[in-house]
């Protein structure tokens, strides 16, 4: 089975469309939360994911946008984008977002936005943090988002290895791992192209992919919507 894994779409419909078109065909679509927030098309993105039959988990921006998480811990730009989103969410979008669980186990994978032990807030950015999360999931593998940086952690001979995707498929056969596909809608690793991951569950290997999309179009929509300029500028930098 070919599984497309996406995270942190952040209301960026052109980036999502590019990823889905370029990685097709796939048998399943899994998302790791932060479907909304930051970007200009929250309802369109939710509708597209619902239409594609995506299954996944909620992120901190999703929870805040449906009023189930306080925005006290958000920075000013993130908070104003969450408020903007909350005002515009249609009932069907709110319902879909509110129905996303914090964690999900599916096909040997645990899905969580931040980390399995703290799905809302923790960033898995180091081998130490990855190791600290091994006891928090019982499946062989865990998929996380939240950092907006594609990364892999796998346990090899009891050592936690941290790897940046290098264009080659990564074998996970017989190992435990934590994997981050990177962000579709707001990459932060210096590459502005949308990021996503494919799992080949027969070979038990994963590959990371980058896809160009019309960044200017999204920036124009954000500026027209009055979203913070800093949020639209950062898209072209991938930071
Ligand atoms: Zn995010």
Coordinates of N, CA and C and ligand atoms in Angstrom, one line a residue:
X1 N 0.8 -1.2 0.0 CA 0.0 0.0 0.0 C 0.9 1.3 0.0
X2 N 0.4 2.2 -0.8 CA 1.1 3.5 -0.9 C 0.4 4.6 -0.1
X3 N 1.0 5.1 1.0 CA 0.3 6.0 1.9 C 0.9 7.4 1.8
X4 N 0.1 8.4 1.5 CA 0.6 9.8 1.4 C 0.5 10.4 2.8
X5 N 1.5 10.9 3.4 CA 1.5 11.5 4.7 C 1.8 13.0 4.6
X6 N 0.9 13.8 5.1 CA 1.1 15.3 5.1 C 0.9 15.9 6.5
X7 N 1.4 17.1 6.7 CA 1.2 17.7 7.9 C 1.3 19.3 7.7
X8 N 0.7 20.0 8.7 CA 0.9 21.4 8.7 C 0.6 22.1 7.4
X9 N -0.7 21.8 6.9 CA -1.1 22.4 5.6 C -1.4 23.9 5.8
X10 N -1.9 24.2 7.0 CA -2.1 25.6 7.4 C -2.8 26.4 6.3
X11 N -4.0 25.9 5.9 CA -4.9 26.7 5.1 C -4.3 27.1 3.7
X12 N -3.3 26.4 3.3 CA -2.6 26.7 2.0 C -3.1 25.7 0.9
X13 N -4.2 26.1 0.2 CA -4.8 25.2 -0.7 C -3.9 25.0 -2.0
X14 N -3.3 26.0 -2.6 CA -2.4 25.7 -3.7 C -1.3 24.7 -3.4
X15 N -0.7 24.8 -2.2 CA 0.4 23.9 -1.8 C -0.2 22.5 -1.6
X16 N -1.4 22.4 -1.0 CA -2.0 21.0 -0.8 C -2.4 20.4 -2.2
X17 N -2.9 21.2 -3.1 CA -3.3 20.7 -4.4 C -2.1 20.1 -5.2
X18 N -1.0 20.9 -5.1 CA 0.3 20.5 -5.8 C 0.8 19.2 -5.2
X19 N 0.7 19.0 -3.9 CA 1.2 17.8 -3.3 C 0.3 16.6 -3.7
X20 N -1.0 16.8 -3.6 CA -1.9 15.7 -3.9 C -1.7 15.3 -5.3
X21 N -1.6 16.2 -6.2 CA -1.5 15.9 -7.6 C -0.2 15.2 -7.9
X22 N 0.9 15.7 -7.3 CA 2.2 15.2 -7.7 C 2.5 13.9 -7.0
X23 N 1.9 13.6 -5.9 CA 2.2 12.3 -5.2 C 1.2 11.2 -5.6
X24 N 0.1 11.6 -6.3 CA -0.9 10.6 -6.7 C -0.2 9.6 -7.7
X25 N -0.7 8.4 -7.8 CA -1.8 7.8 -7.0 C -1.3 7.2 -5.7
X26 N -2.1 7.3 -4.7 CA -1.9 6.7 -3.4 C -3.1 6.0 -2.9
X27 N -3.0 5.1 -2.0 CA -4.1 4.3 -1.5 C -4.8 4.9 -0.2
X28 N -4.0 5.7 0.5 CA -4.5 6.3 1.7 C -3.8 7.7 1.9
X29 N -4.6 8.6 2.5 CA -4.0 9.9 2.9 C -4.1 10.2 4.4
X30 N -3.0 10.3 5.0 CA -3.0 10.6 6.5 C -2.4 12.0 6.7
X31 N -3.1 12.7 7.7 CA -2.6 14.1 8.0 C -2.3 14.2 9.5
X32 N -1.3 15.0 9.8 CA -0.8 15.1 11.2 C -1.2 16.4 11.8
X33 N -2.2 17.1 11.4 CA -2.7 18.2 12.1 C -2.2 19.6 11.6
X34 N -2.7 20.6 12.3 CA -2.5 22.0 11.8 C -2.9 22.1 10.3
X35 N -4.2 21.7 10.1 CA -4.8 21.8 8.8 C -5.1 23.3 8.5
X36 N -5.4 24.0 9.6 CA -5.7 25.5 9.4 C -4.8 26.3 10.2
X37 N -5.0 27.6 10.2 CA -4.1 28.6 10.8 C -3.1 29.1 9.8
X38 N -2.7 30.4 10.0 CA -1.7 31.1 9.1 C -2.2 31.4 7.7
X39 N -2.7 30.5 7.0 CA -3.0 30.7 5.6 C -4.5 31.2 5.3
X40 N -4.8 31.5 4.0 CA -6.0 32.2 3.7 C -7.2 31.3 3.3
X41 N -7.1 30.0 3.2 CA -8.2 29.2 2.7 C -8.6 28.0 3.6
X42 N -9.0 28.3 4.9 CA -9.2 27.2 5.8 C -10.4 26.3 5.4
X43 N -11.5 26.9 4.9 CA -12.7 26.1 4.6 C -12.4 25.2 3.3
X44 N -11.7 25.8 2.4 CA -11.3 25.1 1.2 C -10.4 23.9 1.5
X45 N -9.4 24.1 2.4 CA -8.5 23.0 2.7 C -9.2 21.9 3.5
X46 N -10.1 22.3 4.4 CA -10.8 21.2 5.1 C -11.7 20.4 4.2
X47 N -12.4 21.1 3.3 CA -13.2 20.4 2.3 C -12.4 19.5 1.4
X48 N -11.2 19.9 1.0 CA -10.4 19.1 0.1 C -9.9 17.9 0.8
X49 N -9.6 18.0 2.1 CA -9.1 16.8 2.9 C -10.3 15.9 3.1
X50 N -11.4 16.4 3.5 CA -12.6 15.6 3.8 C -13.0 14.8 2.5
X51 N -12.9 15.6 1.4 CA -13.3 15.0 0.1 C -12.3 13.8 -0.3
X52 N -11.0 14.0 0.1 CA -10.0 13.0 -0.3 C -10.1 11.8 0.7
X53 N -10.9 11.9 1.8 CA -11.0 10.8 2.8 C -9.8 10.8 3.7
X54 N -9.2 12.0 3.9 CA -8.0 12.0 4.8 C -8.4 11.6 6.2
X55 N -7.5 10.8 6.9 CA -7.7 10.5 8.3 C -6.5 11.1 9.0
X56 N -6.7 11.5 10.3 CA -5.5 12.1 11.0 C -5.9 12.7 12.3
X57 N -5.0 13.6 12.8 CA -5.1 14.1 14.1 C -5.2 15.6 14.1
X58 N -5.6 16.2 15.2 CA -5.7 17.6 15.3 C -4.3 18.2 15.8
X59 N -4.1 19.5 15.3 CA -2.9 20.2 15.8 C -3.3 21.3 16.7
X60 N -2.3 22.0 17.3 CA -2.6 23.1 18.2 C -3.4 24.2 17.5
X61 N -3.1 24.5 16.2 CA -3.9 25.6 15.5 C -5.3 25.2 15.3
X62 N -5.5 23.9 15.0 CA -6.9 23.4 14.7 C -7.7 23.5 16.0
X63 N -7.1 23.0 17.1 CA -7.8 23.1 18.4 C -8.1 24.5 18.8
X64 N -7.2 25.4 18.6 CA -7.5 26.8 18.9 C -8.5 27.4 18.0
X65 N -8.5 27.1 16.8 CA -9.5 27.6 15.8 C -10.9 27.2 16.1
X66 N -11.1 26.0 16.7 CA -12.4 25.6 17.1 C -12.8 25.9 18.6
X67 N -11.9 26.7 19.2 CA -12.2 27.2 20.6 C -11.9 26.1 21.6
X68 N -11.1 25.1 21.3 CA -10.8 24.1 22.4 C -9.4 24.2 23.0
X69 N -8.7 25.3 22.6 CA -7.4 25.5 23.2 C -7.2 27.0 23.2
X70 N -6.7 27.5 24.4 CA -6.5 28.9 24.5 C -5.3 29.4 23.6
X71 N -5.3 30.6 23.1 CA -4.3 31.1 22.3 C -3.2 31.8 23.1
X72 N -3.3 31.7 24.4 CA -2.3 32.5 25.3 C -0.9 32.1 24.9
X73 N -0.6 30.9 24.6 CA 0.8 30.5 24.3 C 1.2 30.7 22.9
X74 N 0.3 31.3 22.0 CA 0.7 31.6 20.6 C 1.4 32.9 20.5
X75 N 2.2 33.1 19.5 CA 2.8 34.4 19.3 C 1.8 35.3 18.6
X76 N 2.0 36.6 18.5 CA 1.0 37.5 18.1 C 0.5 37.2 16.7
X77 N 1.4 36.9 15.7 CA 1.0 36.6 14.4 C 0.1 35.3 14.3
X78 N 0.6 34.3 15.1 CA -0.2 33.1 15.1 C -1.6 33.3 15.7
X79 N -1.6 34.1 16.8 CA -2.9 34.3 17.4 C -3.8 35.1 16.5
X80 N -3.3 36.1 15.8 CA -4.2 36.9 15.0 C -4.7 36.0 13.8
X81 N -3.9 35.1 13.3 CA -4.3 34.2 12.2 C -5.3 33.2 12.7
X82 N -5.2 32.7 14.0 CA -6.2 31.8 14.5 C -7.5 32.5 14.7
X83 N -7.5 33.8 15.2 CA -8.7 34.6 15.4 C -9.4 34.8 14.0
X84 N -8.6 35.1 13.0 CA -9.1 35.4 11.7 C -9.8 34.1 11.2
X85 N -9.1 32.9 11.4 CA -9.6 31.6 11.0 C -10.9 31.3 11.7
X86 N -10.9 31.5 13.0 CA -12.1 31.1 13.8 C -13.4 31.9 13.3
X87 N -13.2 33.1 13.0 CA -14.3 33.9 12.5 C -14.8 33.5 11.2
X88 N -14.0 32.8 10.4 CA -14.4 32.4 9.0 C -14.8 31.0 8.9
X89 N -14.5 30.1 9.9 CA -14.8 28.7 9.7 C -16.3 28.5 9.6
X90 N -16.6 27.7 8.5 CA -18.0 27.3 8.4 C -18.3 26.2 9.3
X91 N -19.6 26.0 9.6 CA -20.0 24.9 10.6 C -19.4 23.6 10.2
X92 N -19.5 23.3 8.9 CA -19.0 21.9 8.5 C -17.5 21.8 8.7
X93 N -16.7 22.9 8.5 CA -15.3 22.8 8.7 C -15.0 22.7 10.2
X94 N -15.7 23.4 11.0 CA -15.5 23.3 12.5 C -15.8 21.9 13.0
X95 N -16.9 21.4 12.5 CA -17.3 20.0 12.9 C -16.2 19.0 12.5
X96 N -15.7 19.1 11.3 CA -14.6 18.2 10.8 C -13.4 18.3 11.7
X97 N -13.0 19.5 11.9 CA -11.7 19.8 12.7 C -11.9 19.3 14.2
X98 N -13.1 19.5 14.7 CA -13.4 19.1 16.1 C -13.4 17.6 16.3
X99 N -13.7 16.9 15.2 CA -13.8 15.5 15.2 C -12.4 14.8 15.1
X100 N -11.4 15.5 14.8 CA -10.0 14.9 14.7 C -9.5 14.6 16.1
X101 N -9.1 13.4 16.3 CA -8.6 13.0 17.7 C -7.2 13.6 17.9
X102 N -6.7 13.5 19.2 CA -5.3 13.9 19.5 C -4.3 12.9 19.0
X103 N -4.7 11.6 19.0 CA -3.8 10.6 18.6 C -4.6 9.5 17.8
X104 N -3.9 8.8 16.9 CA -4.6 7.8 16.2 C -3.6 6.7 15.9
X105 N -4.1 5.4 16.1 CA -3.2 4.3 15.7 C -3.8 3.7 14.5
X106 N -3.0 3.5 13.4 CA -3.5 2.9 12.2 C -2.3 2.2 11.5
X107 N -2.6 0.9 11.1 CA -1.6 0.2 10.3 C -0.2 0.1 10.8
X108 N 0.0 0.0 12.1 CA 1.3 -0.1 12.7 C 2.0 1.3 12.9
X109 N 1.2 2.3 12.7 CA 1.7 3.7 13.0 C 0.8 4.4 14.0
X110 N 1.5 5.2 14.9 CA 0.8 6.1 15.8 C 0.9 7.5 15.2
X111 N -0.2 8.2 15.0 CA -0.1 9.6 14.5 C -0.4 10.6 15.6
X112 N 0.5 11.6 15.7 CA 0.3 12.7 16.7 C 0.9 13.9 16.2
X113 N 0.3 15.1 16.5 CA 0.8 16.3 15.9 C 2.2 16.7 16.4
X114 N 2.3 16.9 17.7 CA 3.6 17.3 18.3 C 4.5 16.1 18.6
X115 N 4.1 15.3 19.6 CA 4.7 14.1 19.9 C 3.7 13.2 20.6
X116 N 4.0 11.9 20.6 CA 3.0 11.0 21.2 C 2.7 11.3 22.7
X117 N 3.7 11.8 23.4 CA 3.5 12.0 24.9 C 2.9 13.4 25.1
X118 N 3.0 14.3 24.2 CA 2.4 15.6 24.3 C 2.0 16.1 22.9
X119 N 0.9 15.6 22.4 CA 0.5 15.9 21.0 C 0.3 17.3 20.7
X120 N 0.0 18.1 21.7 CA -0.3 19.5 21.4 C 0.9 20.4 21.3
X121 N 1.9 20.2 22.1 CA 2.9 21.2 22.2 C 4.4 20.8 21.9
X122 N 4.7 19.5 22.2 CA 6.1 19.1 22.1 C 6.7 19.1 20.7
X123 N 7.9 19.6 20.5 CA 8.6 19.6 19.3 C 9.6 18.4 19.3
X124 N 9.6 17.5 18.4 CA 10.6 16.4 18.3 C 11.7 16.9 17.4
X125 N 12.7 17.5 18.0 CA 13.8 18.1 17.2 C 15.1 17.5 17.5
X126 N 15.2 16.6 18.4 CA 16.5 16.0 18.8 C 16.3 14.5 19.1
X127 N 17.5 13.8 19.0 CA 17.5 12.3 19.3 C 17.0 12.1 20.7
X128 N 17.4 13.0 21.6 CA 17.0 12.9 23.0 C 15.5 12.9 23.2
X129 N 14.9 13.9 22.6 CA 13.5 14.0 22.7 C 12.8 12.8 22.1
X130 N 13.3 12.4 20.9 CA 12.7 11.2 20.2 C 12.8 10.0 21.1
X131 N 14.0 9.8 21.8 CA 14.1 8.7 22.7 C 13.2 8.7 23.8
X132 N 13.0 9.9 24.4 CA 12.1 10.1 25.5 C 10.6 9.8 25.1
X133 N 10.3 9.7 23.9 CA 9.0 9.4 23.4 C 8.7 8.0 23.1
X134 N 9.8 7.2 23.1 CA 9.6 5.8 22.7 C 8.6 5.0 23.5
X135 N 8.6 5.3 24.8 CA 7.6 4.6 25.7 C 6.2 5.1 25.6
X136 N 6.0 6.2 24.8 CA 4.7 6.8 24.7 C 3.9 6.3 23.5
X137 N 4.4 5.3 22.8 CA 3.6 4.7 21.7 C 4.0 3.2 21.6
X138 N 3.0 2.4 21.3 CA 3.3 0.9 21.3 C 3.4 0.3 19.9
X139 N 3.0 1.1 18.9 CA 3.2 0.7 17.5 C 4.7 0.7 17.1
X140 N 5.2 0.1 16.1 CA 6.6 0.2 15.7 C 7.0 1.6 15.3
X141 N 6.0 2.3 14.7 CA 6.4 3.7 14.1 C 5.4 4.7 14.6
X142 N 6.0 6.0 14.6 CA 5.2 7.1 15.0 C 5.4 8.2 14.0
X143 N 4.3 8.9 13.6 CA 4.4 10.0 12.7 C 4.0 11.3 13.4
X144 N 4.9 12.3 13.3 CA 4.7 13.6 13.9 C 4.9 14.7 13.0
X145 N 4.3 15.9 13.3 CA 4.5 17.1 12.5 C 5.0 18.2 13.4
X146 N 4.3 19.4 13.3 CA 4.5 20.5 14.3 C 5.8 21.3 14.1
X147 N 6.9 20.7 13.8 CA 8.2 21.4 13.6 C 8.3 22.1 12.2
X148 N 7.5 21.5 11.3 CA 7.6 22.0 9.9 C 9.0 21.7 9.2
X149 N 9.7 20.7 9.8 CA 11.0 20.3 9.2 C 11.0 18.8 9.0
X150 N 11.2 18.3 7.8 CA 11.3 16.9 7.5 C 12.4 16.2 8.2
X151 N 12.2 15.2 9.0 CA 13.2 14.5 9.8 C 12.8 13.1 10.0
X152 N 13.8 12.3 10.3 CA 13.6 10.9 10.7 C 14.4 10.5 11.9
X153 N 13.8 9.7 12.8 CA 14.6 9.2 13.9 C 14.3 7.7 13.8
X154 N 15.4 6.9 13.9 CA 15.1 5.4 14.0 C 16.1 4.8 15.0
X155 N 15.6 3.7 15.6 CA 16.5 3.0 16.6 C 17.2 1.9 15.9
X156 N 18.6 2.1 15.8 CA 19.4 1.1 15.2 C 20.4 0.6 16.3
X157 N 20.3 -0.7 16.6 CA 21.1 -1.3 17.6 C 21.1 -0.5 18.9
X158 N 19.9 -0.1 19.3 CA 19.6 0.6 20.6 C 20.1 2.0 20.6
X159 N 20.6 2.5 19.4 CA 21.0 3.9 19.3 C 19.9 4.7 18.5
X160 N 19.6 5.9 19.0 CA 18.6 6.7 18.3 C 19.4 7.5 17.2
X161 N 19.1 7.2 16.0 CA 19.7 7.9 14.8 C 18.8 9.0 14.4
X162 N 19.4 10.2 14.1 CA 18.6 11.3 13.5 C 19.1 11.6 12.1
X163 N 18.1 11.6 11.2 CA 18.5 11.7 9.8 C 17.7 12.7 9.1
X164 N 18.3 13.5 8.2 CA 17.6 14.4 7.3 C 17.4 13.7 6.0
X165 N 16.2 13.8 5.4 CA 15.9 13.2 4.2 C 16.9 13.6 3.1
X166 N 17.5 12.6 2.4 CA 18.5 13.0 1.4 C 18.1 12.5 0.0
X167 N 16.8 12.3 -0.3 CA 16.4 11.9 -1.6 C 16.3 10.4 -1.8
X168 N 16.9 9.7 -0.9 CA 16.8 8.2 -0.9 C 15.7 7.7 0.0
X169 N 15.0 6.6 -0.4 CA 14.0 6.0 0.5 C 14.8 5.4 1.7
X170 N 14.1 5.5 2.8 CA 14.6 5.1 4.1 C 13.9 3.8 4.5
X171 N 14.7 2.8 4.8 CA 14.1 1.5 5.2 C 13.9 1.5 6.7
X172 N 12.7 1.0 7.1 CA 12.3 1.0 8.5 C 12.0 -0.5 8.9
X173 N 12.3 -1.4 8.0 CA 12.0 -2.8 8.3 C 12.6 -3.3 9.6
X174 N 11.7 -3.8 10.5 CA 12.2 -4.3 11.8 C 12.7 -3.3 12.8
X175 N 12.6 -2.0 12.5 CA 13.1 -1.0 13.4 C 11.9 -0.2 14.0
X176 N 12.2 0.6 15.0 CA 11.2 1.5 15.5 C 11.7 2.9 15.0
X177 N 10.7 3.8 14.8 CA 11.0 5.1 14.2 C 10.0 6.2 14.6
X178 N 10.5 7.4 14.5 CA 9.6 8.6 14.6 C 9.9 9.4 13.3
X179 N 8.9 9.7 12.5 CA 9.1 10.3 11.2 C 8.3 11.6 11.1
X180 N 8.9 12.6 10.5 CA 8.2 13.9 10.3 C 8.2 14.2 8.8
X181 N 7.0 14.4 8.1 CA 7.0 14.6 6.7 C 7.4 16.0 6.3
X182 N 7.5 16.9 7.3 CA 7.7 18.3 7.0 C 6.3 19.0 6.8
X183 N 6.3 20.2 6.3 CA 5.1 21.0 6.2 C 4.7 21.2 4.8
X184 N 3.4 21.0 4.5 CA 2.8 21.3 3.2 C 2.8 22.8 3.0
X185 N 2.2 23.5 4.0 CA 1.8 24.9 3.8 C 2.7 26.0 4.3
X186 N 3.7 25.6 5.1 CA 4.6 26.6 5.6 C 6.0 26.0 6.0
X187 N 6.7 25.5 5.0 CA 8.0 24.8 5.4 C 9.0 25.7 6.1
X188 N 9.8 25.2 7.0 CA 10.7 26.0 7.8 C 12.1 25.5 7.8
X189 N 12.5 24.7 6.7 CA 13.8 24.2 6.6 C 14.6 24.9 5.5
X190 N 14.2 26.1 5.1 CA 14.9 26.9 4.1 C 14.6 26.5 2.7
X191 N 13.7 25.5 2.5 CA 13.2 25.2 1.2 C 11.8 25.5 1.1
X192 N 11.4 26.5 0.3 CA 10.0 26.9 0.3 C 9.0 26.0 -0.4
X193 N 9.5 24.9 -1.0 CA 8.6 24.0 -1.7 C 7.8 23.2 -0.7
X194 N 6.6 22.8 -1.0 CA 5.7 22.0 -0.1 C 6.4 20.7 0.1
X195 N 6.3 20.2 1.4 CA 6.9 18.9 1.7 C 5.8 17.8 2.1
X196 N 6.1 16.6 1.7 CA 5.2 15.5 2.1 C 6.0 14.2 2.0
X197 N 5.4 13.1 2.5 CA 6.1 11.8 2.6 C 5.2 10.7 2.0
X198 N 5.9 9.7 1.5 CA 5.2 8.5 1.0 C 5.7 7.3 1.8
X199 N 4.7 6.5 2.3 CA 5.1 5.2 2.9 C 4.8 4.1 1.9
X200 N 5.7 3.2 1.7 CA 5.5 2.0 0.9 C 5.4 0.9 2.0
X201 N 4.2 0.5 2.3 CA 4.0 -0.4 3.5 C 4.4 -1.8 3.1
X202 N 4.5 -2.2 1.9 CA 4.9 -3.5 1.5 C 6.4 -3.6 1.7
X203 N 7.2 -2.6 1.2 CA 8.6 -2.6 1.4 C 9.1 -2.1 2.7
X204 N 8.1 -1.5 3.5 CA 8.4 -0.9 4.8 C 9.5 0.2 4.6
X205 N 9.3 1.0 3.6 CA 10.2 2.1 3.4 C 9.5 3.4 3.2
X206 N 10.1 4.6 3.5 CA 9.5 5.9 3.3 C 10.4 6.7 2.5
X207 N 9.7 7.7 1.8 CA 10.5 8.7 1.0 C 9.9 10.0 1.1
X208 N 10.7 11.1 1.1 CA 10.3 12.4 1.3 C 10.3 13.1 -0.1
X209 N 9.3 14.0 -0.2 CA 9.2 14.7 -1.5 C 9.0 16.2 -1.4
X210 N 9.4 17.0 -2.3 CA 9.2 18.4 -2.3 C 8.5 18.8 -3.6
X211 N 7.6 19.7 -3.5 CA 6.7 20.1 -4.7 C 6.6 21.6 -4.8
X212 N 6.8 22.1 -6.0 CA 6.6 23.6 -6.1 C 5.2 23.9 -6.2
X213 N 4.8 25.1 -5.8 CA 3.4 25.6 -6.0 C 3.5 27.1 -6.1
X214 N 2.3 27.7 -6.4 CA 2.3 29.1 -6.7 C 2.2 29.9 -5.4
X215 N 3.4 30.2 -4.9 CA 3.5 30.9 -3.6 C 3.0 32.3 -3.7
X216 N 3.2 33.0 -4.9 CA 2.7 34.4 -5.1 C 1.2 34.5 -4.9
X217 N 0.5 33.4 -5.4 CA -0.9 33.4 -5.4 C -1.4 33.4 -3.9
X218 N -0.8 32.6 -3.1 CA -1.1 32.5 -1.7 C -0.8 33.8 -1.0
X219 N 0.3 34.4 -1.3 CA 0.7 35.6 -0.7 C -0.3 36.7 -1.0
X220 N -0.8 36.8 -2.2 CA -1.8 37.8 -2.6 C -3.1 37.6 -1.8
X221 N -3.5 36.3 -1.7 CA -4.7 36.0 -0.9 C -4.6 36.4 0.5
X222 N -3.4 36.2 1.1 CA -3.1 36.5 2.5 C -3.1 38.0 2.7
X223 N -2.5 38.7 1.8 CA -2.4 40.2 1.9 C -3.8 40.8 1.8
X224 N -4.6 40.2 0.8 CA -5.9 40.8 0.6 C -6.8 40.5 1.8
X225 N -6.5 39.4 2.5 CA -7.3 39.0 3.7 C -6.9 39.8 4.9
X226 N -5.8 40.5 4.8 CA -5.3 41.3 6.0 C -4.6 40.5 7.0
X227 N -4.1 39.3 6.6 CA -3.3 38.5 7.5 C -1.9 39.1 7.7
X228 N -1.2 38.8 8.8 CA 0.0 39.5 9.1 C 1.0 39.3 7.9
X229 N 1.7 40.5 7.5 CA 2.6 40.5 6.4 C 3.7 39.5 6.6
X230 N 4.2 39.4 7.8 CA 5.3 38.5 8.1 C 5.0 37.0 7.7
X231 N 3.8 36.7 7.9 CA 3.3 35.3 7.6 C 3.3 35.0 6.1
X232 N 3.0 36.0 5.3 CA 3.0 35.8 3.9 C 4.4 35.9 3.3
X233 N 5.3 36.8 3.9 CA 6.7 36.9 3.4 C 7.4 35.6 3.7
X234 N 7.2 35.0 4.8 CA 8.0 33.8 5.2 C 7.9 32.7 4.2
X235 N 6.7 32.6 3.5 CA 6.5 31.5 2.6 C 7.5 31.4 1.5
X236 N 8.0 32.6 1.0 CA 8.9 32.5 -0.1 C 10.3 32.2 0.4
X237 N 10.6 32.3 1.7 CA 11.9 31.9 2.3 C 11.9 30.5 2.7
X238 N 10.8 29.9 3.0 CA 10.7 28.6 3.6 C 11.3 28.6 5.0
X239 N 11.0 29.7 5.7 CA 11.5 29.8 7.1 C 10.3 30.3 8.0
Ligands
LIG1 ZN1 2.1 24.0 12.3

